[in-house]
GROMACS .gro file of C-alpha atoms in nm:
model
  465
    1MET     CA    1  -3.175   4.927  -3.929
    2SER     CA    2  -3.060   5.002  -3.574
    3ARG     CA    3  -2.821   4.734  -3.612
    4GLY     CA    4  -2.672   4.888  -3.943
    5ILE     CA    5  -2.630   5.247  -3.744
    6ARG     CA    6  -2.441   5.034  -3.488
    7ASP     CA    7  -2.206   4.933  -3.740
    8HIS     CA    8  -2.191   5.309  -3.867
    9LEU     CA    9  -2.056   5.483  -3.513
   10PRO     CA   10  -1.727   5.508  -3.686
   11THR     CA   11  -1.918   5.674  -3.950
   12LEU     CA   12  -2.156   5.884  -3.708
   13LEU     CA   13  -1.832   5.997  -3.559
   14VAL     CA   14  -1.692   6.135  -3.874
   15ALA     CA   15  -2.038   6.331  -3.930
   16ALA     CA   16  -2.054   6.531  -3.609
   17LEU     CA   17  -1.691   6.605  -3.595
   18SER     CA   18  -1.730   6.746  -3.987
   19SER     CA   19  -2.044   6.941  -3.891
   20GLY     CA   20  -1.884   7.022  -3.572
   21PHE     CA   21  -1.602   7.176  -3.771
   22GLY     CA   22  -1.814   7.375  -4.006
   23VAL     CA   23  -2.026   7.480  -3.814
   24THR     CA   24  -1.707   7.661  -3.527
   25LEU     CA   25  -1.569   7.725  -3.839
   26LEU     CA   26  -1.875   7.963  -3.966
   27GLN     CA   27  -1.949   8.102  -3.560
   28ILE     CA   28  -1.567   8.168  -3.516
   29THR     CA   29  -1.498   8.351  -3.855
   30GLY     CA   30  -1.845   8.555  -3.772
   31MET     CA   31  -1.699   8.660  -3.474
   32LEU     CA   32  -1.339   8.780  -3.599
   33THR     CA   33  -1.556   8.948  -3.865
   34ALA     CA   34  -1.759   9.155  -3.591
   35VAL     CA   35  -1.439   9.203  -3.438
   36VAL     CA   36  -1.204   9.304  -3.702
   37SER     CA   37  -1.564   9.599  -3.839
   38ALA     CA   38  -1.576   9.668  -3.546
   39ASP     CA   39  -1.197   9.857  -3.449
   40ASP     CA   40  -1.230  10.218  -3.600
   41VAL     CA   41  -0.853  10.128  -3.736
   42MET     CA   42  -0.890   9.733  -3.852
   43GLY     CA   43  -1.240   9.808  -3.934
   44SER     CA   44  -1.112  10.043  -4.221
   45SER     CA   45  -0.934   9.688  -4.402
   46ALA     CA   46  -1.121   9.506  -4.633
   47THR     CA   47  -0.828   9.304  -4.668
   48VAL     CA   48  -0.870   9.134  -4.362
   49ALA     CA   49  -1.228   9.067  -4.360
   50LEU     CA   50  -1.183   8.898  -4.705
   51LEU     CA   51  -0.894   8.659  -4.623
   52LEU     CA   52  -1.090   8.545  -4.314
   53ASN     CA   53  -1.442   8.459  -4.517
   54LEU     CA   54  -1.201   8.318  -4.786
   55LEU     CA   55  -1.052   8.081  -4.550
   56ALA     CA   56  -1.349   7.959  -4.354
   57ILE     CA   57  -1.475   7.831  -4.715
   58ALA     CA   58  -1.187   7.681  -4.804
   59PHE     CA   59  -1.144   7.556  -4.474
   60ILE     CA   60  -1.524   7.429  -4.465
   61ALA     CA   61  -1.547   7.298  -4.840
   62ILE     CA   62  -1.195   7.086  -4.739
   63ALA     CA   63  -1.398   6.966  -4.406
   64VAL     CA   64  -1.689   6.826  -4.626
   65TYR     CA   65  -1.440   6.655  -4.904
   66VAL     CA   66  -1.236   6.453  -4.563
   67ALA     CA   67  -1.538   6.402  -4.455
   68ALA     CA   68  -1.752   6.238  -4.765
   69VAL     CA   69  -1.335   6.020  -4.841
   70THR     CA   70  -1.282   5.905  -4.489
   71THR     CA   71  -1.676   5.756  -4.488
   72ALA     CA   72  -1.698   5.631  -4.822
   73ASN     CA   73  -1.374   5.429  -4.649
   74THR     CA   74  -1.495   5.384  -4.300
   75VAL     CA   75  -1.793   5.232  -4.503
   76ALA     CA   76  -1.603   4.999  -4.684
   77THR     CA   77  -1.456   4.880  -4.430
   78VAL     CA   78  -1.847   4.768  -4.298
   79VAL     CA   79  -1.943   4.638  -4.580
   80ALA     CA   80  -1.579   4.424  -4.586
   81GLY     CA   81  -1.689   4.308  -4.282
   82ARG     CA   82  -2.065   4.250  -4.392
   83THR     CA   83  -1.923   3.992  -4.756
   84ARG     CA   84  -2.044   3.677  -4.593
   85LEU     CA   85  -2.369   3.861  -4.499
   86ILE     CA   86  -2.440   4.014  -4.811
   87ALA     CA   87  -2.403   3.696  -4.985
   88LEU     CA   88  -2.589   3.485  -4.764
   89LEU     CA   89  -2.901   3.736  -4.841
   90ARG     CA   90  -2.796   3.743  -5.234
   91LEU     CA   91  -2.841   3.385  -5.172
   92ILE     CA   92  -3.208   3.340  -5.062
   93GLY     CA   93  -3.241   3.598  -5.293
   94SER     CA   94  -3.231   3.966  -5.210
   95SER     CA   95  -3.045   4.167  -5.538
   96GLY     CA   96  -2.699   4.351  -5.494
   97ARG     CA   97  -2.878   4.705  -5.606
   98ALA     CA   98  -3.143   4.675  -5.271
   99GLN     CA   99  -2.859   4.587  -5.014
  100ARG     CA  100  -2.676   4.851  -5.106
  101ALA     CA  101  -3.009   5.126  -5.110
  102VAL     CA  102  -2.976   4.986  -4.738
  103ILE     CA  103  -2.678   5.067  -4.638
  104ALA     CA  104  -2.698   5.422  -4.860
  105ARG     CA  105  -2.992   5.526  -4.590
  106GLU     CA  106  -2.798   5.374  -4.280
  107GLY     CA  107  -2.550   5.668  -4.434
  108LEU     CA  108  -2.845   5.902  -4.488
  109ALA     CA  109  -2.943   5.846  -4.108
  110VAL     CA  110  -2.611   5.859  -3.984
  111GLY     CA  111  -2.524   6.147  -4.188
  112ALA     CA  112  -2.797   6.335  -4.086
  113ILE     CA  113  -2.840   6.236  -3.677
  114GLY     CA  114  -2.446   6.404  -3.689
  115ALA     CA  115  -2.521   6.721  -3.842
  116VAL     CA  116  -2.747   6.829  -3.588
  117ILE     CA  117  -2.495   6.648  -3.314
  118GLY     CA  118  -2.197   6.830  -3.438
  119ALA     CA  119  -2.340   7.136  -3.472
  120LEU     CA  120  -2.479   7.202  -3.161
  121VAL     CA  121  -2.142   7.095  -3.062
  122GLY     CA  122  -1.993   7.388  -3.311
  123THR     CA  123  -2.196   7.659  -3.197
  124GLY     CA  124  -2.115   7.600  -2.807
  125ALA     CA  125  -1.805   7.545  -2.861
  126ALA     CA  126  -1.773   7.877  -3.054
  127TRP     CA  127  -1.998   8.029  -2.794
  128VAL     CA  128  -1.721   7.961  -2.563
  129VAL     CA  129  -1.444   8.028  -2.713
  130GLY     CA  130  -1.610   8.376  -2.731
  131ARG     CA  131  -1.670   8.393  -2.364
  132ILE     CA  132  -1.312   8.298  -2.300
  133GLY     CA  133  -1.135   8.545  -2.518
  134VAL     CA  134  -1.340   8.816  -2.423
  135ALA     CA  135  -1.256   8.699  -2.042
  136THR     CA  136  -0.874   8.713  -2.120
  137GLU     CA  137  -0.901   9.016  -2.237
  138THR     CA  138  -0.774   8.807  -2.597
  139ILE     CA  139  -1.030   8.998  -2.818
  140PRO     CA  140  -1.266   9.309  -2.701
  141ALA     CA  141  -1.650   9.262  -2.618
  142PHE     CA  142  -1.835   9.223  -2.959
  143ASP     CA  143  -2.182   9.167  -3.091
  144TYR     CA  144  -2.264   8.856  -3.295
  145GLY     CA  145  -2.631   8.644  -3.340
  146TYR     CA  146  -2.518   8.285  -3.278
  147LEU     CA  147  -2.845   8.191  -3.512
  148ASP     CA  148  -2.756   8.215  -3.869
  149PRO     CA  149  -2.890   8.048  -4.166
  150VAL     CA  150  -2.577   7.988  -4.351
  151LEU     CA  151  -2.468   7.687  -4.064
  152LEU     CA  152  -2.734   7.466  -4.204
  153VAL     CA  153  -2.467   7.483  -4.567
  154PRO     CA  154  -2.202   7.218  -4.390
  155MET     CA  155  -2.541   7.052  -4.204
  156VAL     CA  156  -2.662   6.979  -4.561
  157ALA     CA  157  -2.325   6.937  -4.703
  158VAL     CA  158  -2.243   6.713  -4.419
  159VAL     CA  159  -2.592   6.489  -4.499
  160VAL     CA  160  -2.579   6.506  -4.823
  161THR     CA  161  -2.167   6.413  -4.879
  162THR     CA  162  -2.224   6.118  -4.591
  163TRP     CA  163  -2.509   5.950  -4.791
  164LEU     CA  164  -2.284   5.963  -5.150
  165ALA     CA  165  -2.009   5.852  -5.011
  166ALA     CA  166  -2.210   5.557  -4.802
  167TRP     CA  167  -2.343   5.465  -5.151
  168ALA     CA  168  -1.991   5.490  -5.349
  169GLY     CA  169  -1.892   5.322  -5.000
  170SER     CA  170  -2.152   4.994  -5.129
  171ARG     CA  171  -2.003   5.031  -5.450
  172ARG     CA  172  -1.843   4.629  -5.342
  173VAL     CA  173  -2.158   4.540  -5.289
  174LEU     CA  174  -2.223   4.462  -5.608
  175SER     CA  175  -1.960   4.249  -5.712
  176VAL     CA  176  -2.029   4.031  -5.366
  177ARG     CA  177  -2.102   3.672  -5.532
  178PRO     CA  178  -2.390   3.422  -5.347
  179ALA     CA  179  -2.134   3.145  -5.347
  180GLU     CA  180  -1.942   3.372  -5.078
  181ALA     CA  181  -2.176   3.277  -4.837
  182LEU     CA  182  -2.089   2.936  -4.854
  183GLY     CA  183  -1.662   3.026  -4.845
  184ASN     CA  184  -1.440   3.236  -4.684
  185ALA     CA  185  -1.471   3.612  -4.847
  186GLY     CA  186  -1.166   3.805  -4.862
  187GLU     CA  187  -0.983   4.097  -5.016
  188SER     CA  188  -0.929   4.187  -5.373
  189SER     CA  189  -0.608   4.030  -5.478
  190VAL     CA  190  -0.329   4.176  -5.587
  191ALA     CA  191  -0.446   4.072  -5.961
  192GLU     CA  192  -0.773   4.203  -5.915
  193VAL     CA  193  -0.699   4.560  -5.842
  194ASP     CA  194  -0.445   4.576  -6.128
  195ARG     CA  195  -0.743   4.454  -6.427
  196ARG     CA  196  -0.849   4.791  -6.287
  197VAL     CA  197  -0.782   5.013  -6.531
  198GLY     CA  198  -1.071   5.252  -6.547
  199ARG     CA  199  -1.038   5.324  -6.178
  200THR     CA  200  -0.672   5.410  -6.238
  201VAL     CA  201  -0.731   5.627  -6.575
  202VAL     CA  202  -0.969   5.837  -6.397
  203GLY     CA  203  -0.766   5.875  -6.105
  204ILE     CA  204  -0.473   6.000  -6.342
  205VAL     CA  205  -0.704   6.259  -6.559
  206LEU     CA  206  -0.820   6.404  -6.203
  207ILE     CA  207  -0.463   6.473  -6.104
  208VAL     CA  208  -0.371   6.618  -6.417
  209LEU     CA  209  -0.690   6.821  -6.408
  210GLY     CA  210  -0.649   6.930  -6.038
  211ALA     CA  211  -0.263   7.013  -6.132
  212ALA     CA  212  -0.364   7.312  -6.362
  213ALA     CA  213  -0.660   7.401  -6.145
  214LEU     CA  214  -0.389   7.472  -5.885
  215ALA     CA  215  -0.171   7.619  -6.151
  216LEU     CA  216  -0.453   7.836  -6.281
  217GLY     CA  217  -0.545   7.962  -5.881
  218VAL     CA  218  -0.169   8.084  -5.874
  219LEU     CA  219  -0.212   8.264  -6.157
  220VAL     CA  220  -0.586   8.395  -6.047
  221GLY     CA  221  -0.417   8.442  -5.710
  222LEU     CA  222  -0.151   8.736  -5.858
  223VAL     CA  223  -0.450   8.955  -5.921
  224HIS     CA  224  -0.726   8.882  -5.744
  225PRO     CA  225  -0.713   8.631  -5.386
  226THR     CA  226  -1.037   8.452  -5.496
  227GLY     CA  227  -0.726   8.236  -5.648
  228VAL     CA  228  -0.731   8.057  -5.364
  229LEU     CA  229  -1.117   7.916  -5.465
  230VAL     CA  230  -0.961   7.766  -5.774
  231GLY     CA  231  -0.642   7.629  -5.582
  232VAL     CA  232  -0.940   7.452  -5.335
  233VAL     CA  233  -1.111   7.333  -5.652
  234GLY     CA  234  -0.773   7.209  -5.813
  235GLY     CA  235  -0.685   7.034  -5.490
  236ILE     CA  236  -0.972   6.852  -5.479
  237LEU     CA  237  -0.963   6.742  -5.774
  238SER     CA  238  -0.601   6.609  -5.737
  239PHE     CA  239  -0.577   6.443  -5.393
  240THR     CA  240  -0.938   6.236  -5.559
  241GLY     CA  241  -0.743   6.140  -5.769
  242ILE     CA  242  -0.419   6.048  -5.583
  243VAL     CA  243  -0.720   5.804  -5.384
  244LEU     CA  244  -0.853   5.674  -5.726
  245VAL     CA  245  -0.483   5.543  -5.763
  246ALA     CA  246  -0.373   5.478  -5.379
  247ASP     CA  247  -0.429   5.119  -5.428
  248ARG     CA  248  -0.136   5.080  -5.619
  249ILE     CA  249   0.121   5.294  -5.461
  250MET     CA  250   0.010   5.269  -5.123
  251PRO     CA  251   0.051   4.889  -5.102
  252ARG     CA  252   0.438   4.946  -5.241
  253VAL     CA  253   0.538   5.269  -5.031
  254LEU     CA  254   0.439   5.067  -4.733
  255ARG     CA  255   0.623   4.735  -4.840
  256GLY     CA  256   0.934   4.952  -4.901
  257VAL     CA  257   0.903   5.099  -4.548
  258GLY     CA  258   0.868   4.771  -4.412
  259ARG     CA  259   1.219   4.686  -4.510
  260PHE     CA  260   1.347   4.941  -4.270
  261LEU     CA  261   1.163   4.782  -4.017
  262GLY     CA  262   1.404   4.450  -3.946
  263GLY     CA  263   1.434   4.159  -4.124
  264SER     CA  264   1.224   3.955  -3.847
  265PRO     CA  265   0.966   3.709  -3.972
  266SER     CA  266   0.678   3.920  -3.776
  267ALA     CA  267   0.849   4.283  -3.993
  268ARG     CA  268   0.804   4.066  -4.326
  269LEU     CA  269   0.482   3.933  -4.226
  270ALA     CA  270   0.338   4.284  -4.192
  271ALA     CA  271   0.512   4.471  -4.486
  272GLU     CA  272   0.391   4.149  -4.700
  273ASN     CA  273   0.016   4.186  -4.581
  274ALA     CA  274   0.031   4.561  -4.723
  275VAL     CA  275   0.059   4.447  -5.066
  276ARG     CA  276  -0.113   4.155  -5.047
  277HIS     CA  277  -0.458   4.308  -5.002
  278PRO     CA  278  -0.398   4.605  -5.120
  279GLU     CA  279  -0.756   4.755  -5.098
  280ARG     CA  280  -0.711   4.696  -4.671
  281SER     CA  281  -0.444   4.854  -4.640
  282THR     CA  282  -0.495   5.160  -4.852
  283ARG     CA  283  -0.807   5.266  -4.662
  284MET     CA  284  -0.578   5.234  -4.365
  285THR     CA  285  -0.359   5.457  -4.485
  286ILE     CA  286  -0.535   5.675  -4.678
  287GLY     CA  287  -0.693   5.776  -4.394
  288LEU     CA  288  -0.381   5.902  -4.241
  289VAL     CA  289  -0.241   6.042  -4.539
  290ILE     CA  290  -0.542   6.274  -4.514
  291GLY     CA  291  -0.493   6.414  -4.172
  292VAL     CA  292  -0.122   6.486  -4.200
  293THR     CA  293  -0.134   6.648  -4.568
  294LEU     CA  294  -0.460   6.860  -4.415
  295VAL     CA  295  -0.216   6.977  -4.065
  296THR     CA  296   0.096   7.016  -4.251
  297MET     CA  297  -0.088   7.234  -4.513
  298PHE     CA  298  -0.277   7.444  -4.283
  299ALA     CA  299   0.009   7.487  -4.151
  300VAL     CA  300   0.220   7.581  -4.384
  301THR     CA  301  -0.068   7.771  -4.574
  302MET     CA  302  -0.097   8.002  -4.217
  303GLU     CA  303   0.226   8.041  -4.124
  304THR     CA  304   0.307   8.165  -4.470
  305TYR     CA  305  -0.016   8.382  -4.421
  306ARG     CA  306   0.106   8.558  -4.067
  307HIS     CA  307   0.464   8.597  -4.179
  308ALA     CA  308   0.360   8.785  -4.521
  309VAL     CA  309   0.101   9.042  -4.380
  310LEU     CA  310   0.296   9.102  -4.093
  311ASP     CA  311   0.574   9.198  -4.396
  312ALA     CA  312   0.339   9.406  -4.517
  313LEU     CA  313   0.217   9.642  -4.291
  314SER     CA  314   0.605   9.642  -4.213
  315GLY     CA  315   0.647  10.024  -4.130
  316GLN     CA  316   0.318  10.061  -4.076
  317GLU     CA  317   0.269  10.122  -3.673
  318GLN     CA  318  -0.065  10.202  -3.595
  319LEU     CA  319  -0.212   9.947  -3.825
  320GLU     CA  320   0.003   9.621  -3.759
  321GLU     CA  321  -0.018   9.740  -3.376
  322ALA     CA  322  -0.375   9.714  -3.394
  323ILE     CA  323  -0.389   9.382  -3.691
  324GLY     CA  324  -0.079   9.181  -3.545
  325PRO     CA  325  -0.238   9.072  -3.208
  326VAL     CA  326  -0.533   8.973  -3.460
  327ILE     CA  327  -0.347   8.830  -3.687
  328ASP     CA  328  -0.171   8.596  -3.409
  329GLY     CA  329  -0.497   8.519  -3.293
  330THR     CA  330  -0.662   8.367  -3.566
  331VAL     CA  331  -0.374   8.144  -3.710
  332ALA     CA  332  -0.391   8.052  -3.321
  333VAL     CA  333  -0.772   7.921  -3.377
  334PHE     CA  334  -0.762   7.815  -3.712
  335SER     CA  335  -0.461   7.613  -3.645
  336ALA     CA  336  -0.652   7.488  -3.298
  337LEU     CA  337  -0.947   7.339  -3.561
  338VAL     CA  338  -0.780   7.230  -3.819
  339GLY     CA  339  -0.745   6.962  -3.560
  340PHE     CA  340  -1.082   6.867  -3.638
  341SER     CA  341  -1.037   6.770  -3.960
  342ALA     CA  342  -0.685   6.592  -3.863
  343VAL     CA  343  -0.876   6.330  -3.631
  344ILE     CA  344  -1.190   6.340  -3.846
  345ALA     CA  345  -0.894   6.202  -4.112
  346GLY     CA  346  -0.765   5.940  -3.821
  347VAL     CA  347  -1.072   5.753  -3.708
  348GLY     CA  348  -1.022   5.538  -4.053
  349LEU     CA  349  -0.703   5.376  -3.916
  350VAL     CA  350  -0.814   5.256  -3.588
  351ASN     CA  351  -1.121   5.101  -3.680
  352THR     CA  352  -0.945   4.940  -3.967
  353LEU     CA  353  -0.690   4.809  -3.833
  354SER     CA  354  -0.948   4.693  -3.557
  355ILE     CA  355  -1.188   4.508  -3.806
  356SER     CA  356  -0.872   4.364  -4.039
  357VAL     CA  357  -0.727   4.170  -3.740
  358LEU     CA  358  -1.099   4.047  -3.674
  359GLN     CA  359  -1.112   3.973  -4.083
  360ARG     CA  360  -0.798   3.726  -4.075
  361THR     CA  361  -0.911   3.543  -3.706
  362ARG     CA  362  -0.776   3.273  -4.009
  363GLU     CA  363  -0.503   3.395  -4.071
  364ILE     CA  364  -0.358   3.466  -3.693
  365GLY     CA  365  -0.483   3.130  -3.543
  366LEU     CA  366  -0.247   3.009  -3.876
  367LEU     CA  367   0.019   3.150  -3.748
  368ARG     CA  368  -0.029   3.040  -3.410
  369ALA     CA  369  -0.072   2.606  -3.508
  370LEU     CA  370   0.261   2.722  -3.730
  371GLY     CA  371   0.451   2.823  -3.436
  372PHE     CA  372   0.405   3.185  -3.372
  373ASP     CA  373   0.382   3.326  -2.986
  374ARG     CA  374   0.190   3.564  -2.836
  375SER     CA  375   0.459   3.814  -2.837
  376GLN     CA  376   0.552   3.765  -3.192
  377ILE     CA  377   0.146   3.829  -3.292
  378THR     CA  378   0.225   4.158  -3.118
  379ARG     CA  379   0.496   4.319  -3.271
  380MET     CA  380   0.396   4.183  -3.616
  381ILE     CA  381   0.078   4.424  -3.559
  382LEU     CA  382   0.311   4.679  -3.450
  383ALA     CA  383   0.541   4.616  -3.745
  384GLU     CA  384   0.225   4.669  -3.955
  385ALA     CA  385   0.081   4.952  -3.782
  386ALA     CA  386   0.432   5.107  -3.761
  387ALA     CA  387   0.445   5.069  -4.120
  388LEU     CA  388   0.109   5.206  -4.187
  389THR     CA  389   0.186   5.506  -4.022
  390VAL     CA  390   0.514   5.599  -4.129
  391ALA     CA  391   0.438   5.544  -4.512
  392ALA     CA  392   0.080   5.772  -4.486
  393THR     CA  393   0.301   6.075  -4.271
  394LEU     CA  394   0.611   6.050  -4.491
  395THR     CA  395   0.320   6.116  -4.783
  396GLY     CA  396   0.141   6.315  -4.595
  397LEU     CA  397   0.410   6.552  -4.523
  398VAL     CA  398   0.573   6.584  -4.875
  399LEU     CA  399   0.174   6.653  -5.029
  400GLY     CA  400   0.099   6.899  -4.741
  401THR     CA  401   0.417   7.159  -4.813
  402ALA     CA  402   0.277   7.149  -5.203
  403TYR     CA  403  -0.040   7.216  -5.138
  404GLY     CA  404   0.047   7.475  -4.815
  405TRP     CA  405   0.215   7.668  -5.063
  406PHE     CA  406   0.034   7.678  -5.409
  407GLY     CA  407  -0.325   7.782  -5.134
  408ALA     CA  408  -0.053   8.071  -4.967
  409GLN     CA  409   0.064   8.174  -5.338
  410SER     CA  410  -0.293   8.237  -5.494
  411MET     CA  411  -0.426   8.371  -5.175
  412LEU     CA  412  -0.156   8.600  -5.118
  413GLY     CA  413   0.037   8.621  -5.416
  414SER     CA  414  -0.215   8.983  -5.472
  415MET     CA  415  -0.209   9.106  -5.157
  416THR     CA  416   0.045   9.488  -5.190
  417GLY     CA  417  -0.149   9.514  -5.506
  418GLU     CA  418   0.121   9.407  -5.715
  419PRO     CA  419   0.148   9.026  -5.840
  420GLN     CA  420   0.411   8.837  -5.630
  421LEU     CA  421   0.593   8.539  -5.577
  422ILE     CA  422   0.548   8.426  -5.181
  423ALA     CA  423   0.777   8.218  -5.055
  424PRO     CA  424   0.621   7.919  -4.854
  425VAL     CA  425   0.741   7.912  -4.435
  426VAL     CA  426   0.739   7.545  -4.333
  427PRO     CA  427   0.633   7.519  -3.955
  428TRP     CA  428   0.921   7.272  -3.826
  429VAL     CA  429   0.748   7.297  -3.456
  430ILE     CA  430   0.454   7.166  -3.671
  431VAL     CA  431   0.599   6.915  -3.831
  432GLY     CA  432   0.731   6.786  -3.507
  433ILE     CA  433   0.432   6.756  -3.337
  434VAL     CA  434   0.283   6.575  -3.642
  435ILE     CA  435   0.597   6.290  -3.615
  436LEU     CA  436   0.484   6.250  -3.239
  437ALA     CA  437   0.165   6.250  -3.283
  438ALA     CA  438   0.162   5.938  -3.565
  439LEU     CA  439   0.429   5.779  -3.328
  440VAL     CA  440   0.187   5.809  -3.076
  441LEU     CA  441  -0.150   5.708  -3.296
  442THR     CA  442   0.063   5.391  -3.435
  443LEU     CA  443   0.108   5.242  -3.045
  444ALA     CA  444  -0.259   5.345  -2.995
  445ALA     CA  445  -0.380   5.218  -3.325
  446SER     CA  446  -0.212   4.869  -3.265
  447ILE     CA  447  -0.285   4.831  -2.895
  448THR     CA  448  -0.705   4.731  -2.959
  449PRO     CA  449  -0.632   4.473  -3.228
  450ALA     CA  450  -0.325   4.304  -3.053
  451ARG     CA  451  -0.467   4.248  -2.756
  452ARG     CA  452  -0.789   4.123  -2.974
  453ALA     CA  453  -0.488   3.874  -3.224
  454VAL     CA  454  -0.331   3.719  -2.917
  455ARG     CA  455  -0.636   3.591  -2.753
  456ILE     CA  456  -0.721   3.396  -3.022
  457SER     CA  457  -0.701   3.022  -3.005
  458PRO     CA  458  -0.516   2.807  -3.295
  459VAL     CA  459  -0.829   2.556  -3.277
  460VAL     CA  460  -1.133   2.818  -3.329
  461ALA     CA  461  -0.913   2.982  -3.534
  462LEU     CA  462  -0.869   2.738  -3.768
  463ALA     CA  463  -1.223   2.620  -3.765
  464VAL     CA  464  -1.334   2.965  -3.916
  465GLU     CA  465  -1.394   2.949  -4.247
   0.00000   0.00000   0.00000
């Protein structure tokens, strides 16, 4: 079990970040609510407190969902790396269900450890933020207790979702044949993926149901801001559908992006690898798609929220002067906190790209034997990371902008007391930061795999079965 948990260190990081995000969010929301309630002017505005609580609930649900998807992908990557070991255990009598149960237990243990670590770090971070806010007079002194039973909600959610995600991510164990212990175990081919009609049908159904729920959230939001909760359900359903059909979509997007990277052998091989192993390329990109989608969605939602609230308060100078700084502070706090979710999602790219290099030892050795030098291997890994990053960033920007508008509209459509359509506000500075961060991530994700790849000896690699 201890060795298995060591294999799940990326999963432990995801669980700790998710729990920390949820606990920090609840603590800071509680502090902001205490500040709002204590103020003579703001305390009379129930709308601000309601929106803060709705934002906290929505953000926690999304953070837990992101953790579940990322954990499932991370576990699937771990299982892919253990395929031959699992096949060997199957060969000597172990069953696929027994091996899957082992991975699920590992996920449960990792989730529990990560939840506790995250809760401690999250509470400490919230306390520090509160003290800094009071010391710098950004917010007034407030009375708030940090020990609240509601903090168990994100902790339990992280434990349960990590366990379930480990179970879901390890589904490939059931398809590992004992004979694979005698040969080179590989990823599913394009033909095998295309035969999974049931998965595609379920994905399309979820996308349709999610789109309907998003539309319903907008309609409910014209009457009451709780429409955002309906929208969150719609977003989760539709994005789950996108994740399920991603292995049919992302490899094609990657091939299209690869054509813009040049016509060198390294670039062509990088683009072809994405299509040749759709499961692996999808696991690597979907985490970054989630991260970019989250950052863009939250940025669009919060910027639209800020503009809408300030516009609604125009002409009420006393209320605007009192609530304006709190609104700006709330936007800044939530914008900083959303970085947690982006980090949660970004863990998958670096991890799976590194593991994929290990799984392709024989392939890289063959390329070296055919005449590829170290610089060409490095360029191939860099081109592959660039293709993954560009494809995921573009997809995430489009999805994030759409989801951001749905969230803002369903939450703010009834803010003035009358139904209204809210125009989305795109924070271009944040979009620029996302693109810059994606470029940095490309370099960071490719450095370690590239170094590992160039150290592979052709003779040793070709001896690997």
